[in-house]
PDB file of C-alpha atoms in Angstrom:
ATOM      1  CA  UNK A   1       0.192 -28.288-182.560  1.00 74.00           C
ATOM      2  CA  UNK A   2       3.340 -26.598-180.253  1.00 76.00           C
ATOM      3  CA  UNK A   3       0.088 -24.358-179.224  1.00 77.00           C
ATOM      4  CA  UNK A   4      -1.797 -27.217-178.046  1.00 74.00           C
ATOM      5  CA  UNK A   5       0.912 -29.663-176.305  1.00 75.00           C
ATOM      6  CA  UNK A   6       1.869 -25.968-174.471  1.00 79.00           C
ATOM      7  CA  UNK A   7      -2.152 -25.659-173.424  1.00 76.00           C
ATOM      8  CA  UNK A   8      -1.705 -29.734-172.331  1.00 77.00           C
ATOM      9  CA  UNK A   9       1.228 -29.185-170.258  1.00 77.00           C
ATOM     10  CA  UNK A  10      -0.113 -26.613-168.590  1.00 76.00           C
ATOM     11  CA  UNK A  11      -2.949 -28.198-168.033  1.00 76.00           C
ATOM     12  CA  UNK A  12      -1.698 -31.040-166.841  1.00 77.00           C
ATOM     13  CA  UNK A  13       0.674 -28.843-164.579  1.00 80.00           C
ATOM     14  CA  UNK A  14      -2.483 -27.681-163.169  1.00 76.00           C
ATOM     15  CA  UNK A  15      -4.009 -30.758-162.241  1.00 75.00           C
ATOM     16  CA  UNK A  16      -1.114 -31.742-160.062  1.00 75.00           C
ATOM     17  CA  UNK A  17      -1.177 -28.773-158.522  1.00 75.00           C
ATOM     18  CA  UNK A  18      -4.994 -29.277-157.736  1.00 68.00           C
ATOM     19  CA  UNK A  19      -4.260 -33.028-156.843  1.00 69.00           C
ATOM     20  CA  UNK A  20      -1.649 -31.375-154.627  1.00 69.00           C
ATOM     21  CA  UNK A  21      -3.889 -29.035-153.018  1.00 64.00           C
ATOM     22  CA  UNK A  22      -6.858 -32.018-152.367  1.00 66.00           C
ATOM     23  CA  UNK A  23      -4.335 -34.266-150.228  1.00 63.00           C
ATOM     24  CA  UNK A  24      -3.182 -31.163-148.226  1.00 55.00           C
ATOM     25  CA  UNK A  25      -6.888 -30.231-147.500  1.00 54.00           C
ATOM     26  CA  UNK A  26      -7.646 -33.876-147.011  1.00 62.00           C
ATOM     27  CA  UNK A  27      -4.211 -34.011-144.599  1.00 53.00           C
ATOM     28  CA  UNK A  28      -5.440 -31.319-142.823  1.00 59.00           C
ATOM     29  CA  UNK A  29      -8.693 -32.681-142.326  1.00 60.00           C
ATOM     30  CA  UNK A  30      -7.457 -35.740-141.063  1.00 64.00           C
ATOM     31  CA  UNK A  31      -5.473 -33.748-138.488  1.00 61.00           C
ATOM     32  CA  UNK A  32      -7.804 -31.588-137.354  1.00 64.00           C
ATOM     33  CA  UNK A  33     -10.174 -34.564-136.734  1.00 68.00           C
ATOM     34  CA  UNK A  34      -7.489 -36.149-135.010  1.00 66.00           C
ATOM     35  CA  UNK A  35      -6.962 -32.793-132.746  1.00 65.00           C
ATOM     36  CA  UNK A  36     -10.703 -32.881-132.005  1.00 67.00           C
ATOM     37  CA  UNK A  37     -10.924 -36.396-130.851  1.00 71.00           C
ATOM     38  CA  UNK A  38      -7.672 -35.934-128.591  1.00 67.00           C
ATOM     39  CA  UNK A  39      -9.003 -32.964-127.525  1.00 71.00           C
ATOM     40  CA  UNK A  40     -12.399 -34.810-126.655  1.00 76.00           C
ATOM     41  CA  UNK A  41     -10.690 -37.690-125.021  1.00 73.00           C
ATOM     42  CA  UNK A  42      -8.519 -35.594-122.849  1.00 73.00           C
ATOM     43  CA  UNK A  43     -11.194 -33.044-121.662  1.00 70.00           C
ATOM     44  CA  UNK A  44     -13.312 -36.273-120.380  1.00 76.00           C
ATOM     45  CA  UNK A  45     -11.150 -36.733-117.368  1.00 77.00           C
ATOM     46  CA  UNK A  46     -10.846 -34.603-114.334  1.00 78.00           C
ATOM     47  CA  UNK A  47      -8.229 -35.800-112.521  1.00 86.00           C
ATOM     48  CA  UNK A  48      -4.606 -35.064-113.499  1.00 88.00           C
ATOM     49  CA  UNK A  49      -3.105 -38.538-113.680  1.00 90.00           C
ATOM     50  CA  UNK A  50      -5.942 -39.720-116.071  1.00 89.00           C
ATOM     51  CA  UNK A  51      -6.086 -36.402-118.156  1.00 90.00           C
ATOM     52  CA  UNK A  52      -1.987 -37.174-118.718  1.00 92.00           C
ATOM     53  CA  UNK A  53      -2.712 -40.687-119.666  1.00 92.00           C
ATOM     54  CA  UNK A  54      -5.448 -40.017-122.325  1.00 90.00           C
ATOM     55  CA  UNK A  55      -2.745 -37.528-123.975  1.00 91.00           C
ATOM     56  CA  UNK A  56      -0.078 -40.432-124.395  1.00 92.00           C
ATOM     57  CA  UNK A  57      -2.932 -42.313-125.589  1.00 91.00           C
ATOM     58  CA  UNK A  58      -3.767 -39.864-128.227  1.00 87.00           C
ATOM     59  CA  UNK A  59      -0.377 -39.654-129.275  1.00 89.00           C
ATOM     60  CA  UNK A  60      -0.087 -43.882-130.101  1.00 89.00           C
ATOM     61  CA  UNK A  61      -3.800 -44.494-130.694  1.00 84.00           C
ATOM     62  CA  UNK A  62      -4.693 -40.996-133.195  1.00 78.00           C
ATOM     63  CA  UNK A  63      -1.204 -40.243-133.937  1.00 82.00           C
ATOM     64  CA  UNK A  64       0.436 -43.058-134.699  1.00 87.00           C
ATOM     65  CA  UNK A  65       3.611 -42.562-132.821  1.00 91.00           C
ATOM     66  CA  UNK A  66       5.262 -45.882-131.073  1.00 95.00           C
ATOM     67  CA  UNK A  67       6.114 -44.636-128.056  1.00 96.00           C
ATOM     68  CA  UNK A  68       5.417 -41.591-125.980  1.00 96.00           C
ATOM     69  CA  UNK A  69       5.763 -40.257-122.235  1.00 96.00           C
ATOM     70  CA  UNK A  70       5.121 -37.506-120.035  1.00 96.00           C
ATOM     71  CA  UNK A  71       7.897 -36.509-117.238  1.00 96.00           C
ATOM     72  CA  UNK A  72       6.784 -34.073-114.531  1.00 96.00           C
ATOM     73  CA  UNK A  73       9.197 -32.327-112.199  1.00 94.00           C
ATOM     74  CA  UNK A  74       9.839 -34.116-108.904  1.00 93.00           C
ATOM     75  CA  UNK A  75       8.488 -32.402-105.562  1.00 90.00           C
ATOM     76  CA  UNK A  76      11.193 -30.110-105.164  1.00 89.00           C
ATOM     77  CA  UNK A  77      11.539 -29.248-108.629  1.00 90.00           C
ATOM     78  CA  UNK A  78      14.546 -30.725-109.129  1.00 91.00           C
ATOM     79  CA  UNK A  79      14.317 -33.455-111.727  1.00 94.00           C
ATOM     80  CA  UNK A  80      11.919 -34.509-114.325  1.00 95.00           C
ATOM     81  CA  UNK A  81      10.788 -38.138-113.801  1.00 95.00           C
ATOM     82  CA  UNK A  82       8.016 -40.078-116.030  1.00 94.00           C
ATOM     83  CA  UNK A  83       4.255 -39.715-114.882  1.00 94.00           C
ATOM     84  CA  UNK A  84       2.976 -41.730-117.247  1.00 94.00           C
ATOM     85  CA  UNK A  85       3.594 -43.544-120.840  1.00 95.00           C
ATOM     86  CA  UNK A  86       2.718 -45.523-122.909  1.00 94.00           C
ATOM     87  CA  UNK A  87       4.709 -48.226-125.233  1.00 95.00           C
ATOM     88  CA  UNK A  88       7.982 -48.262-122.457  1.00 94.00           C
ATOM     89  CA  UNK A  89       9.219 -51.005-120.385  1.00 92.00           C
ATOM     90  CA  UNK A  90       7.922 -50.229-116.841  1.00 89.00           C
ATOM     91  CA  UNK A  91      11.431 -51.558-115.488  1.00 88.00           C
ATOM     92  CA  UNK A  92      13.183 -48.382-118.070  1.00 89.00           C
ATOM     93  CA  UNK A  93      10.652 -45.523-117.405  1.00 89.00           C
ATOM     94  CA  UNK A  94      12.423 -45.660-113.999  1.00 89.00           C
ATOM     95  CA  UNK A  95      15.603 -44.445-115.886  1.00 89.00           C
ATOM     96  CA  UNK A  96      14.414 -41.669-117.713  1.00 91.00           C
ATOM     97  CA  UNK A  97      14.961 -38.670-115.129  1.00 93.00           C
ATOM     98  CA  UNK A  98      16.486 -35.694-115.718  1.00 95.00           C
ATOM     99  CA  UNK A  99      18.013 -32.907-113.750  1.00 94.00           C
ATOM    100  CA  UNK A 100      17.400 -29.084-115.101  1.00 92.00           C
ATOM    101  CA  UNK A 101      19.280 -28.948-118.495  1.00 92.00           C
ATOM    102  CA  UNK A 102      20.758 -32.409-118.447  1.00 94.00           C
ATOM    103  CA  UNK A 103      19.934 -33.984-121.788  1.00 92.00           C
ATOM    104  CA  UNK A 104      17.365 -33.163-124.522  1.00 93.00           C
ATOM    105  CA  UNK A 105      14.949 -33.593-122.297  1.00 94.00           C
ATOM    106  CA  UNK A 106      16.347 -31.163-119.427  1.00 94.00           C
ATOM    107  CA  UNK A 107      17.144 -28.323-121.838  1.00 94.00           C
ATOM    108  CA  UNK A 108      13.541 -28.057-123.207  1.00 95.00           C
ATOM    109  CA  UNK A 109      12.546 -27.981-119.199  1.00 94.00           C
ATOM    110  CA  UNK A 110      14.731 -24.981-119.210  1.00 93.00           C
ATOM    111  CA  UNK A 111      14.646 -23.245-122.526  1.00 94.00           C
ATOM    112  CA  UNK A 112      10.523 -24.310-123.075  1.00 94.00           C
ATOM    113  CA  UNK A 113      11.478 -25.292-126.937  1.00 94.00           C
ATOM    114  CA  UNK A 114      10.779 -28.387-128.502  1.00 95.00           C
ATOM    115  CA  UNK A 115      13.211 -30.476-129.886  1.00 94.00           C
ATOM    116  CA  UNK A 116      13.204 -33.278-133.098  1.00 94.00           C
ATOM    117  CA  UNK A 117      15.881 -35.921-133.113  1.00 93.00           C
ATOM    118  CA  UNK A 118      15.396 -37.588-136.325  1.00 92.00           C
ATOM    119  CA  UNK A 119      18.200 -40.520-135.647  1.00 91.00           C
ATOM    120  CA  UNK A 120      18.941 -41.409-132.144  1.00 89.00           C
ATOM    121  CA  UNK A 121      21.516 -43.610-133.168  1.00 87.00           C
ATOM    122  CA  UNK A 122      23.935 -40.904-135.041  1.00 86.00           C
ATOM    123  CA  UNK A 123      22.905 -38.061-133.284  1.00 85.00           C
ATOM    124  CA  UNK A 124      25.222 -35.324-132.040  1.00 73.00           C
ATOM    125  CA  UNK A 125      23.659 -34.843-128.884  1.00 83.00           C
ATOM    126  CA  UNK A 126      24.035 -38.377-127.758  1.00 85.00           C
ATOM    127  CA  UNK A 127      27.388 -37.737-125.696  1.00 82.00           C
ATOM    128  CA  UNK A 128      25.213 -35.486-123.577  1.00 87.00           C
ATOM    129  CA  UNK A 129      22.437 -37.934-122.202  1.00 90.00           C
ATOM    130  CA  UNK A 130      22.590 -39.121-118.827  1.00 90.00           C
ATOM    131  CA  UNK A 131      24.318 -43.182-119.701  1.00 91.00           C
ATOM    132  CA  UNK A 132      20.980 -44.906-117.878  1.00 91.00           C
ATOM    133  CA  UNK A 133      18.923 -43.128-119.555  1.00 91.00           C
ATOM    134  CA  UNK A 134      20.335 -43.514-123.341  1.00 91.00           C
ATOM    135  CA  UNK A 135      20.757 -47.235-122.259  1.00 92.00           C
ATOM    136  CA  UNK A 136      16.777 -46.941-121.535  1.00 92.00           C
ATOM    137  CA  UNK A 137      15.958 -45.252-124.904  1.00 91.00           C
ATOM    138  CA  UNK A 138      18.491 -47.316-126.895  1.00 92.00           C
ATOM    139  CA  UNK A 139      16.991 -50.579-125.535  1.00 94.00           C
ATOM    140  CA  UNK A 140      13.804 -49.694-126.184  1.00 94.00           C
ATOM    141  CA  UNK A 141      14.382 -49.233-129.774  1.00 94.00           C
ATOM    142  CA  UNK A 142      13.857 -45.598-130.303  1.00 95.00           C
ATOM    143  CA  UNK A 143      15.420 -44.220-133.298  1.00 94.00           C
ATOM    144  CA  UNK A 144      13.749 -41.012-133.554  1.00 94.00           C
ATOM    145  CA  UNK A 145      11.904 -38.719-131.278  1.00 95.00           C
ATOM    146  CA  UNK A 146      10.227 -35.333-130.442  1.00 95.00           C
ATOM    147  CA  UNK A 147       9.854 -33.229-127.219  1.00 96.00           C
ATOM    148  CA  UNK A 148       7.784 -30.855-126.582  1.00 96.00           C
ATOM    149  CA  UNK A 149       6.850 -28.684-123.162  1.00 96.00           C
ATOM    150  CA  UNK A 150       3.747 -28.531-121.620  1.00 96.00           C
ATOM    151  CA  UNK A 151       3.366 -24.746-120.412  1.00 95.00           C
ATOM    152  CA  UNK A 152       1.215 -23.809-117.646  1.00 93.00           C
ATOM    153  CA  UNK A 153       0.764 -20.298-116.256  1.00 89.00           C
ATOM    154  CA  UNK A 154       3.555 -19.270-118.815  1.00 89.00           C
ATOM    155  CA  UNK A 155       6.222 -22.268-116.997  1.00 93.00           C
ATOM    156  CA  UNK A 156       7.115 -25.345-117.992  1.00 94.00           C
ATOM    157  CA  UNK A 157       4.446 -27.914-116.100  1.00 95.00           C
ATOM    158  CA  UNK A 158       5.901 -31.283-118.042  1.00 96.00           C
ATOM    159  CA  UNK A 159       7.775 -32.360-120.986  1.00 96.00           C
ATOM    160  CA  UNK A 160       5.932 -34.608-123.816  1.00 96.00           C
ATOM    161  CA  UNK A 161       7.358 -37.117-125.676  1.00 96.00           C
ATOM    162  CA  UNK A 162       6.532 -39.164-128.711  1.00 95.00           C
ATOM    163  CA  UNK A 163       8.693 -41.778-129.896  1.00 95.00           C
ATOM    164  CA  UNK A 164       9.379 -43.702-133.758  1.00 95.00           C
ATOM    165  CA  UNK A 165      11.309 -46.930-133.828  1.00 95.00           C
ATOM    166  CA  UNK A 166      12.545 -46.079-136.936  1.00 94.00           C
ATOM    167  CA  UNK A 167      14.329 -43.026-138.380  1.00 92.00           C
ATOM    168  CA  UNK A 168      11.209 -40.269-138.785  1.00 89.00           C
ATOM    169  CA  UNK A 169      11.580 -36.500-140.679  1.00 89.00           C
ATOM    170  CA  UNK A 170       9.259 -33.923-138.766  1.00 90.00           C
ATOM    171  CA  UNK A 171       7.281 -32.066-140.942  1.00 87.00           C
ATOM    172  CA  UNK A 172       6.332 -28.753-140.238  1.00 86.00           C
ATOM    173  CA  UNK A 173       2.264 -30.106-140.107  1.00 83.00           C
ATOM    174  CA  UNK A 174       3.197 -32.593-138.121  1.00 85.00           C
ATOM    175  CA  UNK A 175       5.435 -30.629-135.732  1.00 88.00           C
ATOM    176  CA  UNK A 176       2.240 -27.815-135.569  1.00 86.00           C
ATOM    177  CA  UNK A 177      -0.356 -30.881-135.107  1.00 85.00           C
ATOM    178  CA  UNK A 178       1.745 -31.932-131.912  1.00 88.00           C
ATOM    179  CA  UNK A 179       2.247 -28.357-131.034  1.00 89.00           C
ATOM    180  CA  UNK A 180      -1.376 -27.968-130.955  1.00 87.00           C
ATOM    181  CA  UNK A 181      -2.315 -31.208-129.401  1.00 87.00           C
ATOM    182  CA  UNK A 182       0.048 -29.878-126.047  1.00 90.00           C
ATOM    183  CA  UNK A 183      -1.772 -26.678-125.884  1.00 89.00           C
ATOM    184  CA  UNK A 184      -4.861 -28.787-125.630  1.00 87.00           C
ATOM    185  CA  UNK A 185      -3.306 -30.474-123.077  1.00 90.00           C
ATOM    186  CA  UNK A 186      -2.212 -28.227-120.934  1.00 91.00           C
ATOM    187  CA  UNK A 187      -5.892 -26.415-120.995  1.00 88.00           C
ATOM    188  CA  UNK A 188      -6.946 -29.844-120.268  1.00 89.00           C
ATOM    189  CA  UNK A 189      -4.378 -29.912-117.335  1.00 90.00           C
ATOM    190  CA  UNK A 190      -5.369 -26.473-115.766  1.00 89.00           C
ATOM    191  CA  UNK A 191      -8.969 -28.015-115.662  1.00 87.00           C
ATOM    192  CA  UNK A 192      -7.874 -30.655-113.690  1.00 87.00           C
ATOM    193  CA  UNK A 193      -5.851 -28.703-111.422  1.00 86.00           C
ATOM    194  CA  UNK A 194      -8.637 -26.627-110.828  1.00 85.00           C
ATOM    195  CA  UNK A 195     -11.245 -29.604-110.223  1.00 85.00           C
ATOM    196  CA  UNK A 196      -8.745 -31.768-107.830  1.00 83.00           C
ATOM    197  CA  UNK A 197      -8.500 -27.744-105.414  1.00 83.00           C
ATOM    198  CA  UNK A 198     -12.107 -27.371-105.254  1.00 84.00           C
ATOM    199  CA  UNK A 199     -12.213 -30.839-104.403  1.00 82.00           C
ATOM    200  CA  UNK A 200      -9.538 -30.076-101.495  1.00 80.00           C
ATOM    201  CA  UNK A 201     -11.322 -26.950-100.249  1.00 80.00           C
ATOM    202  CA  UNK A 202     -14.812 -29.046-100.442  1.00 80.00           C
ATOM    203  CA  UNK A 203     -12.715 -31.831 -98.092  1.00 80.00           C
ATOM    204  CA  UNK A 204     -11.436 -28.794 -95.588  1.00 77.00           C
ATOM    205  CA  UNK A 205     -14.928 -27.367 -95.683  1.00 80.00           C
ATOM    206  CA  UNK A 206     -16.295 -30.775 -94.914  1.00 81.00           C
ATOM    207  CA  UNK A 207     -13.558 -31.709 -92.090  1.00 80.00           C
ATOM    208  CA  UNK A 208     -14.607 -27.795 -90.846  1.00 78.00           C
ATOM    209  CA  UNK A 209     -18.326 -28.642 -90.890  1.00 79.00           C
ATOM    210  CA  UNK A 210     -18.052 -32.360 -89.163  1.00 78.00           C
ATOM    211  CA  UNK A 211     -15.078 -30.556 -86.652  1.00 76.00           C
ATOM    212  CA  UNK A 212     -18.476 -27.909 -85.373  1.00 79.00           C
ATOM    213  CA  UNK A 213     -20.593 -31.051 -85.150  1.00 75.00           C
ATOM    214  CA  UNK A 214     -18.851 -32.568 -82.915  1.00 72.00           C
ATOM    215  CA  UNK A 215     -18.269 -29.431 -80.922  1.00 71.00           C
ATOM    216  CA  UNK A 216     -21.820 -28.421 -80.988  1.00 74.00           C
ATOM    217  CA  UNK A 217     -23.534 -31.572 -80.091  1.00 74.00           C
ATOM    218  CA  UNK A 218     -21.491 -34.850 -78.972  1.00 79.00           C
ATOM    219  CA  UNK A 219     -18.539 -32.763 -76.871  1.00 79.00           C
ATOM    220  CA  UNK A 220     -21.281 -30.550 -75.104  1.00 79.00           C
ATOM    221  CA  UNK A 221     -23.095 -33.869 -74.262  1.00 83.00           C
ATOM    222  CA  UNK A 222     -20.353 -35.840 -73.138  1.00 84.00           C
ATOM    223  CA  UNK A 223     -18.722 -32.757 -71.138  1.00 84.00           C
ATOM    224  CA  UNK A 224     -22.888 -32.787 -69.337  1.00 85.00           C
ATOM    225  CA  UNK A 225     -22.105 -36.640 -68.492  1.00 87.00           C
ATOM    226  CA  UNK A 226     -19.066 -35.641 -67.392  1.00 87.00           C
ATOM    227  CA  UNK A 227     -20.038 -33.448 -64.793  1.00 85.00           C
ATOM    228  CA  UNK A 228     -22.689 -35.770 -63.535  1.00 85.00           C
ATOM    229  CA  UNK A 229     -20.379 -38.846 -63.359  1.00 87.00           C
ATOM    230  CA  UNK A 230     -17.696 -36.652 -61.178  1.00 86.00           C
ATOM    231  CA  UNK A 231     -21.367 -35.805 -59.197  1.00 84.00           C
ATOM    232  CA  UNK A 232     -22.873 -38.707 -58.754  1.00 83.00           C
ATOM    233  CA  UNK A 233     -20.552 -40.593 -56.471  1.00 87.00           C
ATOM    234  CA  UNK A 234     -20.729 -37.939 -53.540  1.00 83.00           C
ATOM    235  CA  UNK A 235     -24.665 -37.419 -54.020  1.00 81.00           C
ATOM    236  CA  UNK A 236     -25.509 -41.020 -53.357  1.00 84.00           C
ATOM    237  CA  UNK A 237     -23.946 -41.043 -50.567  1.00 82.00           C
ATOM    238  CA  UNK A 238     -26.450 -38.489 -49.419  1.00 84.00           C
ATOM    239  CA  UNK A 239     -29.094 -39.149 -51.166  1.00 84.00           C
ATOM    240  CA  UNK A 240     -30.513 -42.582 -53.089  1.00 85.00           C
ATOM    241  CA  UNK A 241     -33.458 -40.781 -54.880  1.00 85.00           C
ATOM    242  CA  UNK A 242     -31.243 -38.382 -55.918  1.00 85.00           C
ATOM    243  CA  UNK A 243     -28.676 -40.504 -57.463  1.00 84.00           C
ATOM    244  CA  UNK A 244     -31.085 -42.431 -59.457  1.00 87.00           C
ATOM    245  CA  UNK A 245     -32.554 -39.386 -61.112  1.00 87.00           C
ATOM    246  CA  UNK A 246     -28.813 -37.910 -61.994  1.00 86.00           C
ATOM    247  CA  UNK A 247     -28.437 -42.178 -63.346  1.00 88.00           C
ATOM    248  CA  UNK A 248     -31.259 -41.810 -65.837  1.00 90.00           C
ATOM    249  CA  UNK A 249     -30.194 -38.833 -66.834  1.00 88.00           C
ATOM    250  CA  UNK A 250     -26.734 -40.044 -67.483  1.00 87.00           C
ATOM    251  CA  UNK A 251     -27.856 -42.751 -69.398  1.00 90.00           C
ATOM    252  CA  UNK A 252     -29.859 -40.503 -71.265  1.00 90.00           C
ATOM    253  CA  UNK A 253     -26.963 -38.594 -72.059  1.00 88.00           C
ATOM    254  CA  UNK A 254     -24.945 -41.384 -72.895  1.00 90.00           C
ATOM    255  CA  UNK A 255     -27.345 -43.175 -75.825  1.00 89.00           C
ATOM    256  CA  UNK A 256     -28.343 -39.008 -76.901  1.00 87.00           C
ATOM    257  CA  UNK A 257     -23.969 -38.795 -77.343  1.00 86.00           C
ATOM    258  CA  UNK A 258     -24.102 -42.543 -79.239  1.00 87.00           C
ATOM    259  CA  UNK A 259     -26.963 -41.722 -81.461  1.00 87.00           C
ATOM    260  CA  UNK A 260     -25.158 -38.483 -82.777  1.00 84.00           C
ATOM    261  CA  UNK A 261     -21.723 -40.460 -83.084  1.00 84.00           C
ATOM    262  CA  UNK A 262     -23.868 -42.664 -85.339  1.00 85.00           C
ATOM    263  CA  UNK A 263     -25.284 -40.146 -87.364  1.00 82.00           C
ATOM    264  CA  UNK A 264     -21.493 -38.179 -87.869  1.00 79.00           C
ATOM    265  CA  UNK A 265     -20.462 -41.221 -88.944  1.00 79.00           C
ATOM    266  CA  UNK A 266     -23.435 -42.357 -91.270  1.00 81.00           C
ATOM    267  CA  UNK A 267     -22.211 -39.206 -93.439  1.00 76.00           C
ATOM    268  CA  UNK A 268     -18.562 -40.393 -93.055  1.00 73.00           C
ATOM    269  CA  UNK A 269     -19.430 -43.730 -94.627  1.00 72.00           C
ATOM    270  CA  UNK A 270     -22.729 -44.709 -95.612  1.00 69.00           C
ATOM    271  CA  UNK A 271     -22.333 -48.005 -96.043  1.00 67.00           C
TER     272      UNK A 271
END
């Protein structure tokens, strides 16, 4: 009997360990389904503004969080300010900026760590926020929150947040799933970086190309009427016949310099 109530325990010992093992598995399924839908949604933009949005996105719609935010350094590099969220007041997101190293927020601009805060409200680190911009994230609700940096070409493009409005433990999967979900990002970013220079160089190209146009055929053709207009007066003078030839030809000139203005322009805007 002791034989076969030790065989049962272990047994049963065994099966919760399985059970165990099938949520896990089914866990990480869900996760890495999530990863490749995020991954799908944010690879389906090309430009950089959209591609940032769709990652917010991901992070309420697939993952569930409340809140979240990117924040992008200013043009000279001096502050992060919010690019785009999703869940915040528009009125706040104006408040959450940070200089290099000022706040949570600032240090993982600098150090290129993320950071958990699983209680906003009796947190340590609260002393050391800018005052507008814990006013922002305390009126909003947030209790508990996770940054993470976007990396680049090895620096520190952006800073993503996600945000709970209630106290939330980070898990090591979820921490990795986030992790992951940035990395996608940021190759997702790189495309679009990439897409909006060739677009650039195809708009210098085009400016170069319209620039020889105009050179080559409407400037040569107004600097012929030109030269026959500062003619013409002093030749008719002299001579009638002569003056009505150089007219026709002027004319011609003049509707030959209007038909290629039209046709420049055509390929400026086609409608």
């Amino acid at each position: 009997t002791q034989a076969l109530e030790q065989r049962t325990s272990e047994l049963q010992e065994r099966t919760l360990e399985l059970e165990e093992q099938t949520r896990a598995l089914k866990l990480r399924g869900k996760q890495l389904a999530a990863l490749y839908r995020a991954e799908e949604r944010m690879h389906r933009h090309l430009h950089l503004d959209q591609v940032l949005q769709a990652l917010v996105d991901v992070a309420v719609d697939i993952l569930q969080a409340d809140k979240s935010a990117v924040l992008v350094w200013d043009e000279r590099q001096e502050r992060l300010v919010t690019r785009v969220a999703r869940g915040f007041s528009p009125e706040r997101m104006t408040h959450l900026t940070f200089a290099r190293g000022e706040g949570i927020t600032g240090q993982v601009a600098v150090t290129g760590e993320a950071v958990t805060v699983e209680d906003a409200l009796n947190d340590l680190g609260r002393a050391e926020e800018p005052a507008e911009a814990l006013a922002a994230v305390d009126a909003e609700g947030i209790r508990s929150l996770m940054h993470l940096p976007i990396l680049v070409d090895d620096a520190v493009y952006a800073v993503f947040n996600v945000s709970f409005l209630e106290p939330h433990a980070f898990g090591e999967d979820e921490q990795r799933l986030f992790l992951a979900l940035v990395q996608r990002a940021a190759l997702a970013i790189e495309n679009a970086q990439l897409y909006e220079r060739t677009q650039e160089l195809a708009i210098v190209e085009e400016r170069g190309r319209l620039a020889r146009d105009l050179h080559d055929a409407v400037t040569q053709t107004l600097f012929s009427a030109s030269l026959i207009a500062e003619t013409l007066p002093a030749l008719w003078e002299s001579d009638h016949e002569e003056g009505r030839v150089l007219l026709k030809e002027l004319r011609q000139l003049s509707r030959g310099a209007l038909a290629e203005m039209r046709t420049l322009l055509m390929e400026l805007r086609p409608a």
